Amino acid sequence: DYTGHKIWGPAINTSTGGNTYQTTGSHAIWTHSSFTGGPSVLTMRYSSSDTSNNLVFKINGSTHKTATLSGSLKSQTSVPVGIGGKGDGGGTWTGRISELMIFNARLDDNQLEQMESYLANKYEISSKLPADHLAQPVKGADISLHWGSNDGGTNESDWVNTVSIGKKSSKMKIWLDASDANSFTLSGSAVTAWNNKAGGSFNFDQKSGDPSRIASTYLGNVVNFDGNDQLWTNDPFKPNEFTMLSVARYTGGGNGRIITSKDRNWLFGFHSNKRNQFYFEGWINNSGNYDTEWHLHAATMNNQDQANCWTDLTQLVTDSTSAHNSNYQPSKLSLGAWSNVNEASKGEVAELVVFDSVLSTSDRQKIEGYLAHKWSLEASLPEAHLYKSSKPIIGSSPSSTVYRDLTLYSL
């Protein structure tokens, strides 16, 4: 509550025989007269079999605190497990508890989300959970199969048989397109928000400095960072797998990071005067020279600790295992600088496309072709590339090219 009492977790019997209490680090997370956050879902997991971060404390589906402890979870006669205060009767807390579940086994991340979904839906607070949480409604296109002895065409009622297959949700999670004026919130030319065209969360609406949308010499409009700017999203992107592609460049001076993370040591494409840099809490590739040319970067990361990366469609690394074993995702993506305007760059970003899976080679090449032809980078495509001389097309209709509208391509 507001007077400073915490919510205390279970007593942990450490290797030294002591007891360690993990607190929320905030004054209230349940309903209280001085707290406007309202009811929340709390999740705590402790497993002595995990080698690091074996205690995880979550609030409304997002990790709030982690710790690495040793020993097993045991009841203590002198300091028992307590609810609503410390196990010794001190540190009492003012609040309300609606439901409590305790499992004598380690639940994996998916099982934790299932429990959080149950509680959040039951108590009508699912809106507080992250946009990509299991509790949130599935978005996507409704798919139906129509068949019969005659071709019913585009009129659904002319088909003899119809069955609903369900939703097909896009694998695309983030799409920042500087050419689309409607995706920006501006103050003059200064960007206050670069909104995600893929929908949902991951809007880049946090900023420092004055990143601006400007007309580039030949590529059209891009977002410019002048060396003391930063634009990021507060929504963590932590899929098990991902594919990322971008078009960006240094403009000269302050050549640090351009596409990076706000809260992790993670970078994509550019770093320290080089243009072939990929670091996912571990070096995937560390090479390249400095220039101010536009570059098309791509990378994939799977859940088997295998990373691949490309600069201008030339593969730099194949199935690297140098990424961090668990923290290889970017988390809160950031543009222009890392952390709190650290290792900032003077640079420009034209487009960023991110998927929550490893795309097949053919699918990835379609996105590469789309970006290369859109931003006049066809020369960067290898001669053997499928879309070296022509824009990617869906099916057989030129009117449905990926180039015209990436949203038409539902990967």
mmCIF file of N, CA and C in Angstrom, residues 235-241 328-332:
data_model
loop_
_atom_site.group_PDB
_atom_site.id
_atom_site.type_symbol
_atom_site.label_atom_id
_atom_site.label_comp_id
_atom_site.label_asym_id
_atom_site.label_seq_id
_atom_site.Cartn_x
_atom_site.Cartn_y
_atom_site.Cartn_z
ATOM 1 N N ASP A 235 6.588 -1.931 -25.684
ATOM 2 C CA ASP A 235 6.062 -3.297 -25.728
ATOM 3 C C ASP A 235 7.199 -4.271 -26.028
ATOM 4 N N PRO A 236 7.524 -5.172 -25.112
ATOM 5 C CA PRO A 236 8.622 -6.111 -25.350
ATOM 6 C C PRO A 236 8.283 -7.101 -26.467
ATOM 7 N N PHE A 237 9.214 -7.271 -27.396
ATOM 8 C CA PHE A 237 9.075 -8.262 -28.468
ATOM 9 C C PHE A 237 10.004 -9.428 -28.127
ATOM 10 N N LYS A 238 9.412 -10.527 -27.634
ATOM 11 C CA LYS A 238 10.210 -11.657 -27.157
ATOM 12 C C LYS A 238 9.663 -12.984 -27.689
ATOM 13 N N PRO A 239 9.580 -13.144 -29.005
ATOM 14 C CA PRO A 239 9.099 -14.416 -29.537
ATOM 15 C C PRO A 239 10.186 -15.484 -29.444
ATOM 16 N N ASN A 240 9.790 -16.735 -29.558
ATOM 17 C CA ASN A 240 10.778 -17.812 -29.571
ATOM 18 C C ASN A 240 11.630 -17.768 -30.829
ATOM 19 N N GLU A 241 11.035 -17.296 -31.921
ATOM 20 C CA GLU A 241 11.744 -17.189 -33.199
ATOM 21 C C GLU A 241 11.372 -15.857 -33.842
ATOM 22 N N TYR A 328 17.965 -13.779 -26.460
ATOM 23 C CA TYR A 328 18.377 -13.415 -27.815
ATOM 24 C C TYR A 328 17.378 -12.490 -28.509
ATOM 25 N N GLN A 329 16.188 -12.300 -27.934
ATOM 26 C CA GLN A 329 15.189 -11.427 -28.553
ATOM 27 C C GLN A 329 15.512 -9.963 -28.251
ATOM 28 N N PRO A 330 15.029 -9.044 -29.089
ATOM 29 C CA PRO A 330 15.347 -7.623 -28.865
ATOM 30 C C PRO A 330 14.620 -7.003 -27.689
ATOM 31 N N SER A 331 13.513 -7.578 -27.257
ATOM 32 C CA SER A 331 12.674 -6.976 -26.220
ATOM 33 C C SER A 331 12.135 -5.636 -26.732
ATOM 34 N N LYS A 332 12.411 -4.522 -26.074
ATOM 35 C CA LYS A 332 11.860 -3.227 -26.484
ATOM 36 C C LYS A 332 12.732 -2.629 -27.585
#
